[in-house]
Amino acid sequence: LPRLSAEMRSAWVSFATTGNPGWDRYNPATRATRVYAANPTTQAYPEERSRRVWATHQFDVLDITS
């Protein structure tokens, strides 16, 4: 867990200071996503099938005032 925490913290600090987290910029055509695991990788979005199912669903506004 400490290694994962350090990896994520390093990426956030790098992104905040330079605009580069350490991997290629997001591209909507490829949807490359950083996956934090035992060995972090950048790969195709792992939930693409689910994203496609929900892509055309219209959600109503949730009234949280009452």
mmCIF file of N, CA and C in Angstrom:
data_model
loop_
_atom_site.group_PDB
_atom_site.id
_atom_site.type_symbol
_atom_site.label_atom_id
_atom_site.label_comp_id
_atom_site.label_asym_id
_atom_site.label_seq_id
_atom_site.Cartn_x
_atom_site.Cartn_y
_atom_site.Cartn_z
ATOM 1 N N LEU A 1 0.807 -1.202 0.000
ATOM 2 C CA LEU A 1 0.000 0.000 0.000
ATOM 3 C C LEU A 1 0.856 1.274 0.000
ATOM 4 N N PRO A 2 1.944 1.328 0.768
ATOM 5 C CA PRO A 2 2.768 2.545 0.720
ATOM 6 C C PRO A 2 3.312 2.834 -0.688
ATOM 7 N N ARG A 3 3.653 1.780 -1.439
ATOM 8 C CA ARG A 3 4.171 1.994 -2.791
ATOM 9 C C ARG A 3 3.095 2.571 -3.703
ATOM 10 N N LEU A 4 1.875 2.068 -3.587
ATOM 11 C CA LEU A 4 0.763 2.579 -4.381
ATOM 12 C C LEU A 4 0.486 4.032 -4.023
ATOM 13 N N SER A 5 0.479 4.316 -2.737
ATOM 14 C CA SER A 5 0.258 5.688 -2.277
ATOM 15 C C SER A 5 1.325 6.626 -2.830
ATOM 16 N N ALA A 6 2.565 6.210 -2.780
ATOM 17 C CA ALA A 6 3.670 7.031 -3.298
ATOM 18 C C ALA A 6 3.537 7.240 -4.799
ATOM 19 N N GLU A 7 3.153 6.189 -5.529
ATOM 20 C CA GLU A 7 2.966 6.285 -6.986
ATOM 21 C C GLU A 7 1.870 7.295 -7.319
ATOM 22 N N MET A 8 0.745 7.206 -6.627
ATOM 23 C CA MET A 8 -0.366 8.116 -6.891
ATOM 24 C C MET A 8 -0.006 9.552 -6.500
ATOM 25 N N ARG A 9 0.618 9.717 -5.359
ATOM 26 C CA ARG A 9 1.013 11.050 -4.902
ATOM 27 C C ARG A 9 2.002 11.687 -5.877
ATOM 28 N N SER A 10 2.945 10.899 -6.346
ATOM 29 C CA SER A 10 3.931 11.396 -7.308
ATOM 30 C C SER A 10 3.253 11.852 -8.608
ATOM 31 N N ALA A 11 2.285 11.069 -9.083
ATOM 32 C CA ALA A 11 1.574 11.428 -10.313
ATOM 33 C C ALA A 11 0.793 12.718 -10.130
ATOM 34 N N TRP A 12 0.103 12.876 -8.993
ATOM 35 C CA TRP A 12 -0.680 14.087 -8.732
ATOM 36 C C TRP A 12 0.218 15.305 -8.609
ATOM 37 N N VAL A 13 1.327 15.172 -7.912
ATOM 38 C CA VAL A 13 2.251 16.303 -7.756
ATOM 39 C C VAL A 13 2.840 16.679 -9.104
ATOM 40 N N SER A 14 3.228 15.688 -9.884
ATOM 41 C CA SER A 14 3.773 15.963 -11.211
ATOM 42 C C SER A 14 2.739 16.650 -12.099
ATOM 43 N N PHE A 15 1.508 16.171 -12.060
ATOM 44 C CA PHE A 15 0.452 16.780 -12.863
ATOM 45 C C PHE A 15 0.180 18.215 -12.411
ATOM 46 N N ALA A 16 0.127 18.434 -11.104
ATOM 47 C CA ALA A 16 -0.146 19.776 -10.574
ATOM 48 C C ALA A 16 0.969 20.761 -10.903
ATOM 49 N N THR A 17 2.200 20.301 -10.931
ATOM 50 C CA THR A 17 3.326 21.216 -11.157
ATOM 51 C C THR A 17 3.730 21.349 -12.619
ATOM 52 N N THR A 18 3.529 20.287 -13.414
ATOM 53 C CA THR A 18 3.998 20.331 -14.804
ATOM 54 C C THR A 18 2.891 20.101 -15.824
ATOM 55 N N GLY A 19 1.730 19.598 -15.371
ATOM 56 C CA GLY A 19 0.665 19.253 -16.306
ATOM 57 C C GLY A 19 0.831 17.863 -16.896
ATOM 58 N N ASN A 20 1.867 17.136 -16.464
ATOM 59 C CA ASN A 20 2.143 15.804 -16.985
ATOM 60 C C ASN A 20 2.220 14.815 -15.824
ATOM 61 N N PRO A 21 1.256 13.870 -15.723
ATOM 62 C CA PRO A 21 1.275 12.920 -14.622
ATOM 63 C C PRO A 21 2.269 11.773 -14.817
ATOM 64 N N GLY A 22 2.854 11.680 -16.009
ATOM 65 C CA GLY A 22 3.825 10.618 -16.257
ATOM 66 C C GLY A 22 3.370 9.602 -17.291
ATOM 67 N N TRP A 23 2.226 9.859 -17.907
ATOM 68 C CA TRP A 23 1.755 9.004 -18.994
ATOM 69 C C TRP A 23 1.109 9.890 -20.039
ATOM 70 N N ASP A 24 0.799 9.299 -21.193
ATOM 71 C CA ASP A 24 0.262 10.082 -22.306
ATOM 72 C C ASP A 24 -1.042 10.776 -21.936
ATOM 73 N N ARG A 25 -1.250 11.932 -22.535
ATOM 74 C CA ARG A 25 -2.468 12.712 -22.342
ATOM 75 C C ARG A 25 -3.685 11.893 -22.778
ATOM 76 N N TYR A 26 -4.807 12.107 -22.090
ATOM 77 C CA TYR A 26 -6.037 11.378 -22.411
ATOM 78 C C TYR A 26 -6.476 11.668 -23.838
ATOM 79 N N ASN A 27 -6.895 10.634 -24.523
ATOM 80 C CA ASN A 27 -7.378 10.745 -25.887
ATOM 81 C C ASN A 27 -8.735 10.045 -25.952
ATOM 82 N N PRO A 28 -9.814 10.778 -26.260
ATOM 83 C CA PRO A 28 -11.142 10.161 -26.289
ATOM 84 C C PRO A 28 -11.261 8.995 -27.273
ATOM 85 N N ALA A 29 -10.447 8.964 -28.278
ATOM 86 C CA ALA A 29 -10.520 7.875 -29.261
ATOM 87 C C ALA A 29 -10.016 6.559 -28.680
ATOM 88 N N THR A 30 -9.002 6.615 -27.832
ATOM 89 C CA THR A 30 -8.436 5.387 -27.264
ATOM 90 C C THR A 30 -8.876 5.147 -25.829
ATOM 91 N N ARG A 31 -9.301 6.210 -25.133
ATOM 92 C CA ARG A 31 -9.750 6.140 -23.741
ATOM 93 C C ARG A 31 -8.745 5.450 -22.825
ATOM 94 N N ALA A 32 -7.470 5.695 -23.065
ATOM 95 C CA ALA A 32 -6.442 5.109 -22.196
ATOM 96 C C ALA A 32 -6.643 5.620 -20.773
ATOM 97 N N THR A 33 -6.543 4.713 -19.819
ATOM 98 C CA THR A 33 -6.824 5.000 -18.417
ATOM 99 C C THR A 33 -5.691 4.458 -17.563
ATOM 100 N N ARG A 34 -5.285 5.198 -16.559
ATOM 101 C CA ARG A 34 -4.271 4.717 -15.626
ATOM 102 C C ARG A 34 -4.959 3.766 -14.654
ATOM 103 N N VAL A 35 -4.448 2.554 -14.545
ATOM 104 C CA VAL A 35 -5.000 1.553 -13.642
ATOM 105 C C VAL A 35 -3.964 1.293 -12.558
ATOM 106 N N TYR A 36 -4.328 1.634 -11.335
ATOM 107 C CA TYR A 36 -3.424 1.437 -10.206
ATOM 108 C C TYR A 36 -3.648 0.041 -9.636
ATOM 109 N N ALA A 37 -2.638 -0.788 -9.751
ATOM 110 C CA ALA A 37 -2.665 -2.150 -9.254
ATOM 111 C C ALA A 37 -1.260 -2.448 -8.722
ATOM 112 N N ALA A 38 -0.947 -3.714 -8.495
ATOM 113 C CA ALA A 38 0.386 -4.071 -8.010
ATOM 114 C C ALA A 38 1.458 -3.464 -8.912
ATOM 115 N N ASN A 39 1.218 -3.488 -10.208
ATOM 116 C CA ASN A 39 2.083 -2.835 -11.186
ATOM 117 C C ASN A 39 1.220 -1.882 -11.999
ATOM 118 N N PRO A 40 1.196 -0.586 -11.647
ATOM 119 C CA PRO A 40 0.346 0.365 -12.374
ATOM 120 C C PRO A 40 0.637 0.376 -13.871
ATOM 121 N N THR A 41 -0.428 0.445 -14.653
ATOM 122 C CA THR A 41 -0.299 0.477 -16.110
ATOM 123 C C THR A 41 -1.264 1.508 -16.682
ATOM 124 N N THR A 42 -1.021 1.879 -17.914
ATOM 125 C CA THR A 42 -1.970 2.684 -18.668
ATOM 126 C C THR A 42 -2.502 1.765 -19.756
ATOM 127 N N GLN A 43 -3.820 1.601 -19.789
ATOM 128 C CA GLN A 43 -4.423 0.641 -20.707
ATOM 129 C C GLN A 43 -5.772 1.150 -21.183
ATOM 130 N N ALA A 44 -6.366 0.406 -22.089
ATOM 131 C CA ALA A 44 -7.703 0.765 -22.563
ATOM 132 C C ALA A 44 -8.649 0.797 -21.369
ATOM 133 N N TYR A 45 -9.621 1.710 -21.398
ATOM 134 C CA TYR A 45 -10.568 1.861 -20.294
ATOM 135 C C TYR A 45 -11.182 0.504 -19.950
ATOM 136 N N PRO A 46 -11.004 0.031 -18.719
ATOM 137 C CA PRO A 46 -11.443 -1.329 -18.385
ATOM 138 C C PRO A 46 -12.953 -1.513 -18.274
ATOM 139 N N GLU A 47 -13.715 -0.445 -18.200
ATOM 140 C CA GLU A 47 -15.171 -0.550 -18.079
ATOM 141 C C GLU A 47 -15.876 -0.035 -19.334
ATOM 142 N N GLU A 48 -15.248 -0.205 -20.481
ATOM 143 C CA GLU A 48 -15.791 0.304 -21.739
ATOM 144 C C GLU A 48 -17.178 -0.263 -22.040
ATOM 145 N N ARG A 49 -17.364 -1.517 -21.781
ATOM 146 C CA ARG A 49 -18.664 -2.134 -22.063
ATOM 147 C C ARG A 49 -19.769 -1.473 -21.233
ATOM 148 N N SER A 50 -19.496 -1.247 -19.958
ATOM 149 C CA SER A 50 -20.463 -0.589 -19.089
ATOM 150 C C SER A 50 -20.693 0.857 -19.527
ATOM 151 N N ARG A 51 -19.634 1.553 -19.910
ATOM 152 C CA ARG A 51 -19.753 2.937 -20.362
ATOM 153 C C ARG A 51 -20.685 3.021 -21.555
ATOM 154 N N ARG A 52 -20.565 2.076 -22.471
ATOM 155 C CA ARG A 52 -21.423 2.077 -23.659
ATOM 156 C C ARG A 52 -22.880 1.821 -23.304
ATOM 157 N N VAL A 53 -23.128 0.949 -22.337
ATOM 158 C CA VAL A 53 -24.499 0.664 -21.905
ATOM 159 C C VAL A 53 -25.161 1.937 -21.383
ATOM 160 N N TRP A 54 -24.427 2.712 -20.581
ATOM 161 C CA TRP A 54 -24.990 3.901 -19.938
ATOM 162 C C TRP A 54 -24.837 5.180 -20.761
ATOM 163 N N ALA A 55 -24.124 5.147 -21.856
ATOM 164 C CA ALA A 55 -23.806 6.360 -22.624
ATOM 165 C C ALA A 55 -25.038 7.122 -23.101
ATOM 166 N N THR A 56 -26.095 6.436 -23.438
ATOM 167 C CA THR A 56 -27.274 7.122 -23.969
ATOM 168 C C THR A 56 -28.379 7.309 -22.929
ATOM 169 N N HIS A 57 -28.144 6.863 -21.713
ATOM 170 C CA HIS A 57 -29.154 6.999 -20.655
ATOM 171 C C HIS A 57 -29.181 8.440 -20.145
ATOM 172 N N GLN A 58 -30.363 9.001 -20.068
ATOM 173 C CA GLN A 58 -30.527 10.357 -19.539
ATOM 174 C C GLN A 58 -30.949 10.270 -18.076
ATOM 175 N N PHE A 59 -30.155 10.862 -17.206
ATOM 176 C CA PHE A 59 -30.470 10.851 -15.783
ATOM 177 C C PHE A 59 -31.218 12.117 -15.410
ATOM 178 N N ASP A 60 -32.247 11.972 -14.579
ATOM 179 C CA ASP A 60 -32.983 13.129 -14.065
ATOM 180 C C ASP A 60 -32.167 13.798 -12.966
ATOM 181 N N VAL A 61 -32.485 15.048 -12.706
ATOM 182 C CA VAL A 61 -31.843 15.777 -11.628
ATOM 183 C C VAL A 61 -32.411 15.251 -10.317
ATOM 184 N N LEU A 62 -31.543 15.000 -9.358
ATOM 185 C CA LEU A 62 -31.963 14.499 -8.060
ATOM 186 C C LEU A 62 -32.200 15.684 -7.126
ATOM 187 N N ASP A 63 -33.408 15.805 -6.598
ATOM 188 C CA ASP A 63 -33.742 16.885 -5.680
ATOM 189 C C ASP A 63 -33.270 16.493 -4.280
ATOM 190 N N ILE A 64 -32.240 17.170 -3.796
ATOM 191 C CA ILE A 64 -31.710 16.838 -2.469
ATOM 192 C C ILE A 64 -32.043 17.924 -1.446
ATOM 193 N N THR A 65 -32.981 18.810 -1.797
ATOM 194 C CA THR A 65 -33.329 19.895 -0.882
ATOM 195 C C THR A 65 -34.383 19.495 0.144
ATOM 196 N N SER A 66 -35.080 18.396 -0.067
ATOM 197 C CA SER A 66 -36.124 18.011 0.894
ATOM 198 C C SER A 66 -35.702 16.894 1.794
#
